[in-house]
Amino acid sequence: MAQITDKTREEVKEIVLDFFAEECEIDVEEISEESNIISDLDGDSLMFLELIEIFKKKYNLNIELKTIGKYAVKNPVKTIGELIDMQLLIIEHENNILDL
Amino acid sequence: MGNKIAFLFPAFITDFTEKEVEFLQKNSIDINQYLSRISNTLSIEFPGFFYDNKYFREELNSQILAYAISCAMSDALFSKGLFPNLIAGYSMGIYASLYASGSVNFETGAELIYKAYNLVKELTETGKYGMGAIIGLAYNDIERLTQAKSYHAEIINVNNEHSMVIAGTKKDVRELLEKSTDEGALTTAELTVNTPYHSKFLLKYSEPFRKYLNKIQIKNAEIPIISTYNQREVVQLEEIKSELVFNLTQKINWYNTMQKLINLGINEMFECGAGKDLKKISRFIKGDYKLKSIHKI
């Protein structure tokens, strides 16, 4: 179980914002934690999956996609802020996220 | 070394970027003229195009519109002096592929869509069949779920390692989507299609479709098309006819088709069609290539 620090949160936020800025071909300043992933950024599930892959590699996470899928169905995210929070939970709890 | 280019043609329109018309107009192309030519060919009066026109959400009309936009976009690229080394069409995108390859003229491509649609219409009109998309489960997971309940639904296309398309009876497609969600799929969605394209339910239409193909004017392709059925290069007339039958009645594999293009050295791909579905599903297809939505050019 990883310890989430302010530095981790800033790091995750930066990765998420940079990712969406590049994918959506917009300036990172145009994205905020309140941005709606679908209606504001035209995001989709495959983008979410790609982000998970990025974090799995970066933090060497032991988590199955199916586990994240089961968690996400019960805890859907709409905004960039909620997505950042979910990524932090994934980093912190890995495969135990379903026990939350 | 110069770029090796492929034109890719999507199937149905799920979302517009709403930059399609602007792109065509910039290239002096009026999409309504393309629709008008199809109206004259099929003796069906298509209304003028605008993005929210519900008329084009009906299955056949949607296919016709997708075809018209795809052909218009490839014409725009040709007019800019861009010529592909290879072509591939995703599902019903095969018809625009044939047009771009020089194998059929614009009107014949529209007739092919109309014929294929009418051939399978008896299934479509029952309202008992459908398709769905599953994102976040592996092929084997979905196969296992399908076999466990002997569903009358099957994987009919692999978009990439995390994205599959299923087709079958509507009831079983819906159940399989629900089971997939329970299993941990990130997203499942029923597609707004009443025809189980590429599934075993269409096999019985192979012969009638082949007979029809023998009556219409098709030529060898001037630009090779990569088969989505078995990823061979298709050029010759008889191979094109076979591919058309396979494309309608057999499973396809877009992931393998993209891999084939990449392995053949294609490093620049253009999505010739409305929306950016092919760009989206290319997300997990690795390789040294760029896939460009056409309005970015």
XYZ file of N, CA and C in Angstrom, chain A residues 19 23-25 42-53 57 65-70 72-73, chain B residues 15 135-137 141 144 160 162-163 181-187 276 279-284 286 296:
150
model
N -1.821 14.827 -19.977
C -2.369 13.783 -20.853
C -3.584 14.314 -21.621
N -4.009 14.915 -25.609
C -5.032 14.152 -26.328
C -6.079 15.060 -26.968
N -6.445 16.101 -26.241
C -7.516 16.980 -26.728
C -6.957 18.150 -27.544
N -5.649 18.206 -27.643
C -4.974 19.256 -28.403
C -5.413 20.648 -27.955
N -14.390 15.687 -24.387
C -14.630 14.612 -25.346
C -13.805 13.371 -24.995
N -13.696 13.112 -23.698
C -12.924 11.948 -23.252
C -13.701 10.655 -23.421
N -13.011 9.545 -23.317
C -13.683 8.250 -23.449
C -12.969 7.203 -22.600
N -13.546 6.009 -22.555
C -13.023 4.946 -21.696
C -11.606 4.543 -22.070
N -11.307 4.584 -23.367
C -9.968 4.159 -23.780
C -8.901 5.137 -23.289
N -9.271 6.407 -23.196
C -8.336 7.387 -22.627
C -8.081 7.046 -21.158
N -9.161 6.701 -20.461
C -9.052 6.323 -19.059
C -8.123 5.112 -18.914
N -8.316 4.123 -19.787
C -7.470 2.929 -19.750
C -6.002 3.268 -19.992
N -5.784 4.175 -20.938
C -4.401 4.543 -21.248
C -3.743 5.226 -20.041
N -4.521 6.070 -19.378
C -3.994 6.715 -18.166
C -3.635 5.674 -17.109
N -4.501 4.674 -16.961
C -4.225 3.623 -15.977
C -2.908 2.928 -16.310
N -2.726 2.649 -17.603
C -1.472 2.001 -18.025
C -0.262 2.876 -17.667
N 2.654 1.678 -14.902
C 4.093 1.631 -15.172
C 4.864 2.531 -14.203
N -7.116 -4.688 -14.541
C -8.085 -3.761 -15.142
C -9.501 -4.088 -14.702
N -9.774 -5.389 -14.579
C -11.139 -5.807 -14.194
C -11.500 -5.275 -12.811
N -10.501 -5.201 -11.936
C -10.753 -4.675 -10.589
C -11.126 -3.193 -10.683
N -10.381 -2.478 -11.514
C -10.683 -1.044 -11.689
C -12.072 -0.882 -12.310
N -12.381 -1.764 -13.270
C -13.708 -1.710 -13.915
C -14.821 -1.875 -12.896
N -14.660 -2.869 -12.022
C -15.698 -3.112 -11.003
C -15.832 -1.910 -10.062
N -14.989 1.230 -10.810
C -15.467 2.400 -11.560
C -16.975 2.346 -11.820
N -17.512 1.138 -11.972
C -18.961 1.022 -12.190
C -19.720 1.531 -10.967
N -20.298 9.888 -33.698
C -20.287 11.312 -33.333
C -19.598 12.095 -34.444
N -15.574 -2.516 -23.466
C -14.239 -1.946 -23.286
C -13.717 -2.315 -21.899
N -12.523 -2.868 -21.882
C -11.886 -3.158 -20.594
C -11.809 -4.628 -20.246
N -12.354 -5.496 -21.089
C -12.192 -6.933 -20.877
C -11.352 -7.517 -22.006
N -11.832 -13.353 -21.799
C -12.858 -13.142 -20.761
C -14.251 -13.150 -21.389
N -15.254 -16.575 -22.621
C -15.648 -17.436 -21.502
C -17.081 -17.137 -21.062
N -9.019 -3.404 -30.491
C -7.666 -3.432 -29.911
C -7.741 -4.367 -28.716
N -8.188 -4.063 -25.729
C -9.152 -3.746 -24.666
C -10.548 -3.421 -25.185
N -10.784 -3.550 -26.462
C -12.059 -3.099 -27.027
C -12.572 -4.104 -28.058
N -20.156 -6.222 -17.640
C -20.039 -5.179 -16.615
C -19.766 -5.822 -15.252
N -20.505 -6.885 -14.936
C -20.294 -7.586 -13.662
C -18.867 -8.130 -13.570
N -18.335 -8.534 -14.729
C -17.003 -9.142 -14.771
C -15.894 -8.110 -14.594
N -16.243 -6.809 -14.817
C -15.228 -5.774 -14.636
C -14.934 -4.946 -15.871
N -15.816 -5.048 -16.895
C -15.626 -4.174 -18.064
C -15.778 -2.726 -17.619
N -14.967 -1.880 -18.188
C -15.022 -0.469 -17.809
C -16.255 0.198 -18.399
N -16.556 -0.137 -19.636
C -17.721 0.418 -20.309
C -18.331 -0.647 -21.204
N -14.115 10.586 -35.257
C -12.715 10.151 -35.115
C -12.644 8.816 -34.385
N -9.391 6.830 -34.886
C -8.280 7.399 -34.108
C -8.412 6.965 -32.642
N -9.646 6.988 -32.140
C -9.852 6.610 -30.740
C -9.435 5.154 -30.496
N -9.851 4.250 -31.379
C -9.555 2.837 -31.104
C -8.107 2.474 -31.443
N -7.399 3.402 -32.089
C -5.985 3.124 -32.378
C -5.120 3.311 -31.128
N -5.753 3.802 -30.063
C -5.020 4.162 -28.850
C -4.132 3.037 -28.320
N -4.607 1.795 -28.433
C -3.808 0.677 -27.904
C -3.184 -0.156 -29.018
N -0.018 -0.350 -30.990
C 1.322 0.242 -30.938
C 2.013 0.174 -32.293
N -7.740 17.801 -39.381
C -6.515 18.382 -38.818
C -5.514 18.744 -39.906
